[in-house]
mmCIF file of C-alpha atoms in Angstrom:
data_model
loop_
_atom_site.group_PDB
_atom_site.id
_atom_site.type_symbol
_atom_site.label_atom_id
_atom_site.label_comp_id
_atom_site.label_asym_id
_atom_site.label_seq_id
_atom_site.Cartn_x
_atom_site.Cartn_y
_atom_site.Cartn_z
ATOM 1 C CA MET H 1 -45.345 -56.212 -8.565
ATOM 2 C CA ARG H 2 -46.449 -52.770 -9.576
ATOM 3 C CA HIS H 3 -48.298 -50.804 -6.898
ATOM 4 C CA PRO H 4 -51.937 -49.942 -7.782
ATOM 5 C CA GLU H 5 -51.448 -46.293 -6.755
ATOM 6 C CA SER H 6 -48.442 -46.032 -9.092
ATOM 7 C CA SER H 7 -50.477 -47.504 -11.950
ATOM 8 C CA ARG H 8 -53.312 -45.037 -11.412
ATOM 9 C CA LEU H 9 -50.876 -42.130 -11.241
ATOM 10 C CA SER H 10 -49.206 -43.222 -14.490
ATOM 11 C CA ALA H 11 -52.575 -43.569 -16.197
ATOM 12 C CA ALA H 12 -53.627 -40.111 -14.991
ATOM 13 C CA ILE H 13 -50.377 -38.582 -16.238
ATOM 14 C CA ARG H 14 -50.785 -40.245 -19.654
ATOM 15 C CA GLN H 15 -54.362 -38.986 -19.858
ATOM 16 C CA GLU H 16 -53.329 -35.432 -19.060
ATOM 17 C CA LEU H 17 -50.456 -35.550 -21.559
ATOM 18 C CA ALA H 18 -52.865 -36.831 -24.226
ATOM 19 C CA TYR H 19 -55.215 -33.935 -23.396
ATOM 20 C CA VAL H 20 -52.366 -31.416 -23.722
ATOM 21 C CA ARG H 21 -51.302 -32.897 -27.058
ATOM 22 C CA THR H 22 -54.895 -32.698 -28.337
ATOM 23 C CA GLN H 23 -55.148 -29.046 -27.297
ATOM 24 C CA LEU H 24 -51.843 -28.166 -28.939
ATOM 25 C CA LYS H 25 -52.828 -29.983 -32.115
ATOM 26 C CA SER H 26 -56.138 -28.092 -32.232
ATOM 27 C CA LEU H 27 -54.245 -24.785 -32.052
ATOM 28 C CA GLY H 28 -52.975 -25.524 -35.552
ATOM 29 C CA GLU H 29 -56.499 -25.952 -36.932
ATOM 30 C CA ARG H 30 -58.162 -22.909 -38.420
ATOM 31 C CA GLY H 31 -61.381 -21.917 -36.670
ATOM 32 C CA SER H 32 -60.833 -24.292 -33.729
ATOM 33 C CA HIS H 33 -62.244 -23.583 -30.276
ATOM 34 C CA GLN H 34 -58.690 -23.547 -28.875
ATOM 35 C CA ARG H 35 -57.637 -20.794 -31.236
ATOM 36 C CA PHE H 36 -60.716 -18.802 -30.281
ATOM 37 C CA GLU H 37 -59.925 -19.147 -26.567
ATOM 38 C CA LEU H 38 -56.291 -18.154 -27.147
ATOM 39 C CA ARG H 39 -57.381 -14.998 -28.977
ATOM 40 C CA GLN H 40 -59.833 -14.124 -26.184
ATOM 41 C CA ILE H 41 -57.057 -14.551 -23.583
ATOM 42 C CA ALA H 42 -54.751 -12.312 -25.614
ATOM 43 C CA LYS H 43 -57.479 -9.695 -26.011
ATOM 44 C CA ALA H 44 -58.353 -9.741 -22.301
ATOM 45 C CA THR H 45 -54.662 -9.236 -21.468
ATOM 46 C CA LEU H 46 -54.369 -6.332 -23.915
ATOM 47 C CA ALA H 47 -57.569 -4.736 -22.569
ATOM 48 C CA ALA H 48 -56.249 -5.010 -18.991
ATOM 49 C CA VAL H 49 -52.925 -3.371 -19.927
ATOM 50 C CA LEU H 50 -54.658 -0.518 -21.780
ATOM 51 C CA ALA H 51 -57.071 0.038 -18.888
ATOM 52 C CA TRP H 52 -54.195 0.188 -16.418
ATOM 53 C CA LEU H 53 -52.265 2.707 -18.526
ATOM 54 C CA LEU H 54 -55.283 4.974 -18.920
ATOM 55 C CA ALA H 55 -56.285 4.756 -15.271
ATOM 56 C CA ASP H 56 -52.699 5.367 -14.138
ATOM 57 C CA ARG H 57 -52.660 8.554 -16.183
ATOM 58 C CA PHE H 58 -55.939 10.090 -15.001
ATOM 59 C CA LEU H 59 -57.030 8.475 -11.713
ATOM 60 C CA PRO H 60 -55.770 8.165 -8.133
ATOM 61 C CA ARG H 61 -53.461 5.272 -7.347
ATOM 62 C CA GLU H 62 -55.862 3.545 -4.957
ATOM 63 C CA THR H 63 -58.476 2.952 -7.693
ATOM 64 C CA LEU H 64 -56.159 1.689 -10.464
ATOM 65 C CA TRP H 65 -56.914 -2.005 -9.851
ATOM 66 C CA ILE H 66 -60.578 -1.549 -10.719
ATOM 67 C CA ALA H 67 -59.914 -0.641 -14.374
ATOM 68 C CA PRO H 68 -57.956 -3.748 -15.484
ATOM 69 C CA ALA H 69 -60.198 -6.040 -13.422
ATOM 70 C CA THR H 70 -63.280 -4.652 -15.182
ATOM 71 C CA ALA H 71 -61.562 -4.797 -18.597
ATOM 72 C CA VAL H 72 -60.820 -8.511 -18.217
ATOM 73 C CA ILE H 73 -64.399 -9.499 -17.394
ATOM 74 C CA MET H 74 -65.735 -7.344 -20.256
ATOM 75 C CA VAL H 75 -64.058 -9.470 -22.973
ATOM 76 C CA HIS H 76 -67.094 -11.680 -23.444
ATOM 77 C CA ALA H 77 -67.818 -14.400 -25.984
ATOM 78 C CA THR H 78 -69.842 -11.992 -28.179
ATOM 79 C CA VAL H 79 -69.594 -8.298 -29.000
ATOM 80 C CA TYR H 80 -73.236 -7.815 -28.026
ATOM 81 C CA LYS H 81 -72.589 -9.113 -24.499
ATOM 82 C CA THR H 82 -69.451 -7.009 -24.198
ATOM 83 C CA LEU H 83 -71.284 -3.794 -25.070
ATOM 84 C CA THR H 84 -74.512 -4.428 -23.139
ATOM 85 C CA ASN H 85 -72.774 -5.856 -20.056
ATOM 86 C CA GLY H 86 -70.296 -3.012 -20.083
ATOM 87 C CA LEU H 87 -73.116 -0.487 -19.876
ATOM 88 C CA ARG H 88 -74.857 -2.543 -17.167
ATOM 89 C CA LYS H 89 -71.652 -2.869 -15.168
ATOM 90 C CA VAL H 90 -71.003 0.883 -15.172
ATOM 91 C CA ALA H 91 -74.650 1.639 -14.389
ATOM 92 C CA ALA H 92 -74.705 -0.843 -11.502
ATOM 93 C CA VAL H 93 -71.469 0.483 -9.994
ATOM 94 C CA ALA H 94 -72.639 4.082 -10.370
ATOM 95 C CA ALA H 95 -75.958 3.243 -8.672
ATOM 96 C CA GLY H 96 -74.143 1.547 -5.797
ATOM 97 C CA VAL H 97 -71.748 4.460 -5.384
ATOM 98 C CA ILE H 98 -74.550 7.025 -5.430
ATOM 99 C CA LEU H 99 -76.563 5.034 -2.901
ATOM 100 C CA ALA H 100 -73.588 4.534 -0.551
ATOM 101 C CA GLY H 101 -72.403 8.115 -0.956
ATOM 102 C CA SER H 102 -75.746 9.733 -0.331
ATOM 103 C CA ILE H 103 -76.438 7.763 2.888
ATOM 104 C CA GLY H 104 -72.880 7.161 4.109
ATOM 105 C CA HIS H 105 -72.000 10.830 3.797
ATOM 106 C CA LEU H 106 -74.708 11.647 6.324
ATOM 107 C CA LEU H 107 -74.538 8.685 8.722
ATOM 108 C CA GLY H 108 -71.176 6.957 8.196
ATOM 109 C CA LEU H 109 -70.811 3.164 8.630
ATOM 110 C CA THR H 110 -73.220 1.804 11.205
ATOM 111 C CA ALA H 111 -75.629 -1.107 11.390
ATOM 112 C CA PHE H 112 -78.446 1.351 10.762
ATOM 113 C CA THR H 113 -76.663 2.550 7.599
ATOM 114 C CA LEU H 114 -76.612 -0.974 6.230
ATOM 115 C CA VAL H 115 -80.321 -1.306 6.956
ATOM 116 C CA LEU H 116 -80.910 1.802 4.842
ATOM 117 C CA VAL H 117 -78.509 0.821 2.017
ATOM 118 C CA VAL H 118 -78.818 -2.930 1.472
ATOM 119 C CA PRO H 119 -82.602 -3.287 0.848
ATOM 120 C CA PRO H 120 -82.846 -0.606 -1.883
ATOM 121 C CA ALA H 121 -79.585 -1.893 -3.412
ATOM 122 C CA LEU H 122 -81.012 -5.420 -3.643
ATOM 123 C CA VAL H 123 -84.265 -4.086 -5.085
ATOM 124 C CA ALA H 124 -82.270 -2.295 -7.788
ATOM 125 C CA ALA H 125 -80.265 -5.479 -8.394
ATOM 126 C CA ARG H 126 -83.470 -7.307 -9.310
ATOM 127 C CA TRP H 127 -84.316 -4.893 -12.133
ATOM 128 C CA HIS H 128 -84.251 -7.010 -15.273
ATOM 129 C CA ARG H 129 -82.343 -4.378 -17.220
ATOM 130 C CA MET H 130 -79.327 -4.902 -14.956
ATOM 131 C CA GLY H 131 -78.966 -8.556 -15.938
ATOM 132 C CA ARG H 132 -76.310 -10.492 -14.067
ATOM 133 C CA HIS H 133 -74.595 -7.251 -13.018
ATOM 134 C CA GLY H 134 -77.503 -6.291 -10.793
ATOM 135 C CA THR H 135 -75.700 -7.646 -7.738
ATOM 136 C CA ASP H 136 -72.923 -5.091 -8.345
ATOM 137 C CA VAL H 137 -75.286 -2.433 -7.002
ATOM 138 C CA ALA H 138 -75.403 -4.038 -3.569
ATOM 139 C CA THR H 139 -71.759 -5.193 -3.443
ATOM 140 C CA THR H 140 -70.439 -1.792 -4.535
ATOM 141 C CA ALA H 141 -72.578 0.046 -1.990
ATOM 142 C CA VAL H 142 -71.499 -2.256 0.863
ATOM 143 C CA LEU H 143 -67.827 -2.081 -0.190
ATOM 144 C CA MET H 144 -67.887 1.704 -0.239
ATOM 145 C CA LEU H 145 -69.373 1.762 3.239
ATOM 146 C CA SER H 146 -67.005 -0.930 4.553
ATOM 147 C CA PHE H 147 -63.914 0.877 3.236
ATOM 148 C CA GLY H 148 -65.110 4.080 4.832
ATOM 149 C CA ALA H 149 -65.060 5.703 1.398
ATOM 150 C CA ALA H 150 -68.722 6.602 1.261
ATOM 151 C CA SER H 151 -67.948 10.140 2.438
ATOM 152 C CA GLN H 152 -64.990 10.657 0.051
ATOM 153 C CA GLU H 153 -66.471 12.176 -3.093
ATOM 154 C CA ARG H 154 -63.144 12.082 -4.944
ATOM 155 C CA TYR H 155 -62.678 8.343 -4.343
ATOM 156 C CA LEU H 156 -66.272 7.541 -5.293
ATOM 157 C CA LEU H 157 -65.950 9.424 -8.563
ATOM 158 C CA ALA H 158 -62.610 7.748 -9.314
ATOM 159 C CA TYR H 159 -64.158 4.319 -8.624
ATOM 160 C CA VAL H 160 -66.899 4.922 -11.191
ATOM 161 C CA MET H 161 -64.420 6.344 -13.689
ATOM 162 C CA ALA H 162 -62.088 3.345 -13.307
ATOM 163 C CA THR H 163 -65.002 1.005 -13.936
ATOM 164 C CA ALA H 164 -65.979 2.997 -17.035
ATOM 165 C CA ILE H 165 -62.383 2.961 -18.341
ATOM 166 C CA GLY H 166 -62.160 -0.814 -17.879
ATOM 167 C CA ALA H 167 -65.489 -1.388 -19.613
ATOM 168 C CA LEU H 168 -64.474 0.919 -22.456
ATOM 169 C CA CYS H 169 -61.130 -0.815 -23.024
ATOM 170 C CA GLY H 170 -62.688 -4.249 -22.911
ATOM 171 C CA GLY H 171 -65.445 -3.214 -25.302
ATOM 172 C CA VAL H 172 -63.115 -1.545 -27.812
ATOM 173 C CA VAL H 173 -60.622 -4.433 -27.870
ATOM 174 C CA ASN H 174 -63.245 -7.163 -28.167
ATOM 175 C CA SER H 175 -65.241 -5.258 -30.818
ATOM 176 C CA THR H 176 -62.323 -4.337 -33.089
ATOM 177 C CA LEU H 177 -59.749 -7.140 -32.794
ATOM 178 C CA TRP H 178 -61.104 -10.424 -34.149
ATOM 179 C CA PRO H 179 -64.629 -9.838 -32.826
ATOM 180 C CA PRO H 180 -66.117 -13.269 -32.022
ATOM 181 C CA LEU H 181 -68.309 -14.614 -34.802
ATOM 182 C CA TYR H 182 -69.693 -18.160 -34.658
ATOM 183 C CA ARG H 183 -70.259 -19.198 -38.257
ATOM 184 C CA ARG H 184 -69.434 -22.896 -38.061
ATOM 185 C CA ARG H 185 -70.652 -23.920 -34.618
ATOM 186 C CA PRO H 186 -74.360 -24.168 -35.565
ATOM 187 C CA ASP H 187 -73.431 -26.211 -38.637
ATOM 188 C CA THR H 188 -71.346 -28.560 -36.518
ATOM 189 C CA ALA H 189 -74.087 -28.945 -33.890
ATOM 190 C CA ILE H 190 -76.769 -29.674 -36.481
ATOM 191 C CA GLU H 191 -74.560 -32.132 -38.373
ATOM 192 C CA ARG H 192 -73.826 -33.980 -35.138
ATOM 193 C CA LEU H 193 -77.526 -34.176 -34.281
ATOM 194 C CA SER H 194 -78.562 -35.448 -37.701
ATOM 195 C CA GLY H 195 -75.713 -37.974 -37.597
ATOM 196 C CA GLU H 196 -76.818 -39.278 -34.206
ATOM 197 C CA MET H 197 -80.444 -39.585 -35.346
ATOM 198 C CA SER H 198 -79.369 -41.379 -38.490
ATOM 199 C CA ALA H 199 -77.177 -43.719 -36.440
ATOM 200 C CA LEU H 200 -80.067 -44.519 -34.084
ATOM 201 C CA LEU H 201 -82.344 -45.326 -37.048
ATOM 202 C CA ASP H 202 -79.643 -47.558 -38.531
ATOM 203 C CA ASP H 203 -79.152 -49.334 -35.196
ATOM 204 C CA VAL H 204 -82.846 -50.106 -34.857
ATOM 205 C CA ALA H 205 -83.042 -51.170 -38.504
ATOM 206 C CA GLY H 206 -80.066 -53.508 -38.065
ATOM 207 C CA ALA H 207 -81.678 -55.132 -35.017
ATOM 208 C CA LEU H 208 -84.969 -55.694 -36.859
ATOM 209 C CA ARG H 209 -83.451 -56.876 -40.120
ATOM 210 C CA ASP H 210 -83.505 -60.562 -39.170
ATOM 211 C CA GLY H 211 -86.431 -60.453 -36.747
ATOM 212 C CA TRP H 212 -87.418 -58.783 -33.499
ATOM 213 C CA ASP H 213 -84.042 -58.474 -31.759
ATOM 214 C CA LEU H 214 -84.787 -55.972 -28.951
ATOM 215 C CA SER H 215 -81.682 -56.645 -26.866
ATOM 216 C CA SER H 216 -80.314 -53.172 -27.623
ATOM 217 C CA LEU H 217 -83.293 -51.321 -26.129
ATOM 218 C CA PRO H 218 -81.281 -49.895 -23.189
ATOM 219 C CA SER H 219 -78.800 -48.448 -25.680
ATOM 220 C CA TRP H 220 -81.607 -46.951 -27.791
ATOM 221 C CA ARG H 221 -83.161 -45.342 -24.745
ATOM 222 C CA HIS H 222 -79.781 -43.866 -23.827
ATOM 223 C CA GLN H 223 -79.351 -42.555 -27.361
ATOM 224 C CA THR H 224 -82.760 -40.840 -27.358
ATOM 225 C CA ASP H 225 -82.018 -39.252 -23.964
ATOM 226 C CA ARG H 226 -78.686 -38.018 -25.279
ATOM 227 C CA LEU H 227 -80.465 -36.587 -28.327
ATOM 228 C CA ASP H 228 -82.555 -34.403 -26.012
ATOM 229 C CA GLU H 229 -79.407 -33.077 -24.338
ATOM 230 C CA HIS H 230 -77.741 -32.349 -27.659
ATOM 231 C CA LEU H 231 -80.886 -30.665 -28.966
ATOM 232 C CA ALA H 232 -80.737 -28.246 -26.044
ATOM 233 C CA GLU H 233 -77.030 -27.641 -26.670
ATOM 234 C CA ALA H 234 -77.670 -27.051 -30.381
ATOM 235 C CA ALA H 235 -80.454 -24.589 -29.582
ATOM 236 C CA ALA H 236 -78.066 -22.644 -27.339
ATOM 237 C CA THR H 237 -75.394 -22.740 -30.064
ATOM 238 C CA VAL H 238 -77.779 -21.360 -32.685
ATOM 239 C CA ALA H 239 -78.833 -18.600 -30.274
ATOM 240 C CA ASP H 240 -75.180 -17.739 -29.560
ATOM 241 C CA SER H 241 -74.458 -17.622 -33.283
ATOM 242 C CA ALA H 242 -77.301 -15.192 -33.873
ATOM 243 C CA GLU H 243 -76.134 -13.048 -30.962
ATOM 244 C CA SER H 244 -72.532 -13.052 -32.206
ATOM 245 C CA ARG H 245 -73.643 -11.236 -35.371
ATOM 246 C CA ARG H 246 -75.143 -8.296 -33.485
ATOM 247 C CA TYR H 247 -72.957 -5.167 -33.655
ATOM 248 C CA ASN H 248 -70.151 -7.288 -35.133
ATOM 249 C CA LEU H 249 -67.833 -5.478 -37.569
ATOM 250 C CA ARG H 250 -66.940 -8.772 -39.270
ATOM 251 C CA GLN H 251 -70.566 -9.379 -40.215
ATOM 252 C CA ARG H 252 -70.837 -7.257 -43.351
ATOM 253 C CA HIS H 253 -74.142 -8.721 -44.466
ATOM 254 C CA LYS H 254 -76.964 -10.365 -42.556
ATOM 255 C CA PRO H 255 -77.095 -14.101 -43.390
ATOM 256 C CA ASP H 256 -80.223 -16.155 -43.494
ATOM 257 C CA GLY H 257 -80.320 -17.259 -39.876
ATOM 258 C CA ASP H 258 -83.742 -18.846 -40.383
ATOM 259 C CA GLU H 259 -82.097 -21.897 -41.984
ATOM 260 C CA HIS H 260 -80.581 -23.092 -38.710
ATOM 261 C CA VAL H 261 -83.841 -22.427 -36.860
ATOM 262 C CA GLN H 262 -85.789 -24.443 -39.450
ATOM 263 C CA LEU H 263 -83.360 -27.362 -39.289
ATOM 264 C CA LEU H 264 -83.349 -27.313 -35.491
ATOM 265 C CA ARG H 265 -87.152 -27.307 -35.370
ATOM 266 C CA ALA H 266 -87.233 -30.266 -37.779
ATOM 267 C CA LEU H 267 -84.696 -32.181 -35.671
ATOM 268 C CA SER H 268 -86.726 -31.505 -32.543
ATOM 269 C CA GLU H 269 -89.877 -32.870 -34.179
ATOM 270 C CA ILE H 270 -88.007 -35.906 -35.530
ATOM 271 C CA GLY H 271 -86.693 -36.531 -32.031
ATOM 272 C CA VAL H 272 -90.258 -36.754 -30.717
ATOM 273 C CA HIS H 273 -91.066 -39.543 -33.194
ATOM 274 C CA LEU H 274 -87.797 -41.361 -32.500
ATOM 275 C CA HIS H 275 -88.789 -41.401 -28.839
ATOM 276 C CA ALA H 276 -92.172 -42.796 -29.836
ATOM 277 C CA ILE H 277 -90.617 -45.568 -31.942
ATOM 278 C CA VAL H 278 -88.313 -46.623 -29.100
ATOM 279 C CA ARG H 279 -91.189 -46.496 -26.593
ATOM 280 C CA ALA H 280 -93.342 -48.688 -28.851
ATOM 281 C CA LEU H 281 -90.558 -51.242 -29.164
ATOM 282 C CA ALA H 282 -89.972 -51.084 -25.398
ATOM 283 C CA HIS H 283 -93.667 -51.724 -24.784
ATOM 284 C CA LEU H 284 -93.549 -54.681 -27.161
ATOM 285 C CA ASP H 285 -90.457 -56.026 -25.411
ATOM 286 C CA HIS H 286 -92.067 -55.645 -21.984
ATOM 287 C CA GLN H 287 -95.324 -57.291 -23.000
ATOM 288 C CA ASN H 288 -93.467 -60.301 -24.347
ATOM 289 C CA ASP H 289 -91.301 -60.687 -21.248
ATOM 290 C CA LEU H 290 -88.073 -59.944 -23.123
ATOM 291 C CA ALA H 291 -88.829 -62.565 -25.793
ATOM 292 C CA ALA H 292 -86.634 -62.331 -28.867
ATOM 293 C CA THR H 293 -89.527 -62.925 -31.266
ATOM 294 C CA PRO H 294 -92.889 -61.415 -30.250
ATOM 295 C CA ASP H 295 -95.881 -63.477 -31.166
ATOM 296 C CA ASP H 296 -97.946 -60.450 -32.066
ATOM 297 C CA LEU H 297 -95.865 -59.327 -35.078
ATOM 298 C CA SER H 298 -94.303 -61.227 -37.937
ATOM 299 C CA ASP H 299 -90.625 -61.272 -38.801
ATOM 300 C CA HIS H 300 -91.665 -60.231 -42.304
ATOM 301 C CA TYR H 301 -93.003 -56.949 -40.895
ATOM 302 C CA ALA H 302 -89.756 -56.418 -38.942
ATOM 303 C CA ARG H 303 -87.682 -56.853 -42.130
ATOM 304 C CA ASP H 304 -89.864 -54.490 -44.145
ATOM 305 C CA TYR H 305 -89.832 -51.909 -41.383
ATOM 306 C CA SER H 306 -86.043 -52.124 -41.074
ATOM 307 C CA VAL H 307 -85.716 -51.301 -44.795
ATOM 308 C CA LEU H 308 -87.930 -48.238 -44.266
ATOM 309 C CA LEU H 309 -85.851 -47.050 -41.307
ATOM 310 C CA GLU H 310 -82.632 -47.442 -43.310
ATOM 311 C CA LEU H 311 -84.060 -45.315 -46.131
ATOM 312 C CA ILE H 312 -85.151 -42.646 -43.633
ATOM 313 C CA ALA H 313 -81.710 -42.701 -41.998
ATOM 314 C CA ASP H 314 -80.088 -41.938 -45.368
ATOM 315 C CA ILE H 315 -82.516 -39.064 -45.994
ATOM 316 C CA VAL H 316 -81.822 -37.608 -42.531
ATOM 317 C CA THR H 317 -78.088 -37.706 -43.193
ATOM 318 C CA GLY H 318 -78.397 -35.994 -46.566
ATOM 319 C CA ARG H 319 -81.346 -33.678 -45.969
ATOM 320 C CA VAL H 320 -80.794 -32.263 -42.504
ATOM 321 C CA ARG H 321 -77.619 -30.322 -43.170
ATOM 322 C CA PRO H 322 -76.769 -26.635 -43.472
ATOM 323 C CA ALA H 323 -76.279 -25.004 -46.858
ATOM 324 C CA GLY H 324 -72.807 -25.515 -48.251
ATOM 325 C CA VAL H 325 -72.199 -28.832 -46.467
ATOM 326 C CA ALA H 326 -71.469 -31.579 -48.942
ATOM 327 C CA GLU H 327 -74.194 -34.179 -49.417
ATOM 328 C CA SER H 328 -72.919 -37.590 -48.316
ATOM 329 C CA VAL H 329 -75.867 -39.719 -49.474
ATOM 330 C CA ASP H 330 -78.755 -39.416 -51.885
ATOM 331 C CA SER H 331 -81.577 -37.478 -50.233
ATOM 332 C CA GLY H 332 -83.339 -36.160 -53.331
ATOM 333 C CA PRO H 333 -86.708 -37.039 -54.829
ATOM 334 C CA ASP H 334 -85.604 -40.599 -55.663
ATOM 335 C CA ALA H 335 -84.762 -41.305 -52.023
ATOM 336 C CA PHE H 336 -88.126 -39.970 -50.904
ATOM 337 C CA ALA H 337 -89.864 -42.001 -53.588
ATOM 338 C CA ARG H 338 -88.197 -45.225 -52.402
ATOM 339 C CA ALA H 339 -89.080 -44.508 -48.773
ATOM 340 C CA HIS H 340 -92.712 -43.706 -49.567
ATOM 341 C CA ALA H 341 -92.928 -46.811 -51.764
ATOM 342 C CA GLN H 342 -91.640 -48.932 -48.881
ATOM 343 C CA ALA H 343 -94.166 -47.364 -46.481
ATOM 344 C CA ASP H 344 -96.932 -48.008 -48.992
ATOM 345 C CA HIS H 345 -95.750 -51.609 -49.353
ATOM 346 C CA ILE H 346 -95.971 -52.144 -45.575
ATOM 347 C CA ARG H 347 -99.435 -50.585 -45.464
ATOM 348 C CA ASP H 348 -100.623 -52.702 -48.390
ATOM 349 C CA GLN H 349 -99.415 -55.848 -46.609
ATOM 350 C CA MET H 350 -101.279 -54.843 -43.458
ATOM 351 C CA THR H 351 -104.420 -54.023 -45.472
ATOM 352 C CA ALA H 352 -104.303 -57.379 -47.248
ATOM 353 C CA GLN H 353 -104.060 -59.223 -43.935
ATOM 354 C CA ILE H 354 -106.971 -57.229 -42.505
ATOM 355 C CA GLN H 355 -109.101 -58.027 -45.543
ATOM 356 C CA ALA H 356 -108.167 -61.702 -45.140
ATOM 357 C CA GLY H 357 -109.411 -61.553 -41.525
ATOM 358 C CA ALA H 358 -105.990 -62.023 -39.934
ATOM 359 C CA LEU H 359 -106.728 -60.072 -36.737
ATOM 360 C CA ASP H 360 -105.708 -62.648 -34.160
ATOM 361 C CA HIS H 361 -103.385 -60.289 -32.320
ATOM 362 C CA PRO H 362 -104.912 -56.785 -31.991
ATOM 363 C CA ARG H 363 -102.142 -55.545 -29.741
ATOM 364 C CA GLY H 364 -99.568 -56.310 -32.404
ATOM 365 C CA TRP H 365 -101.643 -54.474 -35.007
ATOM 366 C CA ALA H 366 -101.761 -51.378 -32.775
ATOM 367 C CA ILE H 367 -97.989 -51.388 -32.315
ATOM 368 C CA SER H 368 -97.242 -51.992 -35.972
ATOM 369 C CA GLY H 369 -99.580 -49.141 -36.944
ATOM 370 C CA SER H 370 -97.884 -46.850 -34.404
ATOM 371 C CA LEU H 371 -94.413 -47.699 -35.720
ATOM 372 C CA LEU H 372 -95.452 -47.061 -39.310
ATOM 373 C CA THR H 373 -97.170 -43.786 -38.441
ATOM 374 C CA ASP H 374 -94.114 -42.391 -36.657
ATOM 375 C CA ALA H 375 -91.856 -43.349 -39.556
ATOM 376 C CA GLU H 376 -94.161 -41.664 -42.052
ATOM 377 C CA ARG H 377 -94.361 -38.524 -39.928
ATOM 378 C CA ILE H 378 -90.567 -38.303 -39.942
ATOM 379 C CA LEU H 379 -90.693 -38.512 -43.734
ATOM 380 C CA ASN H 380 -93.286 -35.711 -43.814
ATOM 381 C CA ILE H 381 -91.087 -33.513 -41.630
ATOM 382 C CA LEU H 382 -88.084 -34.125 -43.891
ATOM 383 C CA ALA H 383 -90.147 -33.308 -46.965
ATOM 384 C CA THR H 384 -90.905 -29.808 -45.615
ATOM 385 C CA LEU H 385 -87.220 -28.876 -45.523
ATOM 386 C CA ARG H 386 -85.729 -26.895 -48.347
ATOM 387 C CA THR H 387 -83.112 -28.719 -50.377
ATOM 388 C CA PRO H 388 -79.752 -27.363 -49.080
ATOM 389 C CA ALA H 389 -78.081 -24.997 -51.524
#
């Protein structure tokens, strides 16, 4: 009999080997994240070597390590971050050195010296212009005092120079050799979002096609929650893409970045109405004590509404996509016309029943009106989008 620990170990090994195979396979794909990371590792290594060679030529031996260490952390994911963080890093280190040198030169390292150095260093660290490198002011000042170097002007100057050399090497390498430019990531994020929204609409439509089957409500709630997470991720991706174009030598012309922002805004608004549809169905399910067929709404309405959701799902798939991405389904005027015709059909049916005095279940009428309104608002949002080029 095979031991459980042995089985778990074998499964873990297989999982790790599968992960390694996936990573190696992705290295062969053009524009993959793995290729990007490999280039960044190579650039960080090159920047560290260059920084060491320059520092070894011009600076004292005891400060050489600072240059390659700074160069490595300066190879950021965007050129803009490399340049701005490089300047902030050098400024923060210089401020810490000046603070430690001016006070340590007079008083040396004592508890009273730390009282005089740490508070102003932390105040400077909180200046918004310093960004995440603000803490380098305090750490550099304390390190200089702790090493007893605060009174050694030559070492302090070499420390600042080594930091500057590292930042310069990291900035030059990352800005000139394959500078990071995220052209495809926003497209991928938006396509994934629109696909998930379309899948959710199709799932709900499939459940309502033959009546009020609300057994998948937990799954729909999970899908809407996941949509919120992916919306936040997509927003960050679009922001990173816009930032990657700043000061980038590969970006010869400024693209229309408003397209991604417009699509993301539309997806965010559609997500609000998808939440509302799922909440309305959840309320209906709760009120009917998990009954498969609510008494307040007819199966005929459920079938008609499922057709409307399927039409909207197709439009989302075809309409919410970046320019240049192939259209997978019809999302043109004919698709909108069919969806609007279906919505009008549902409204006409409701109007006819109201005129006939069929108002026995007011709660059901409220929910049906809410469901139809949210579906129509999604259609209106989609109609405001430009047809992708």
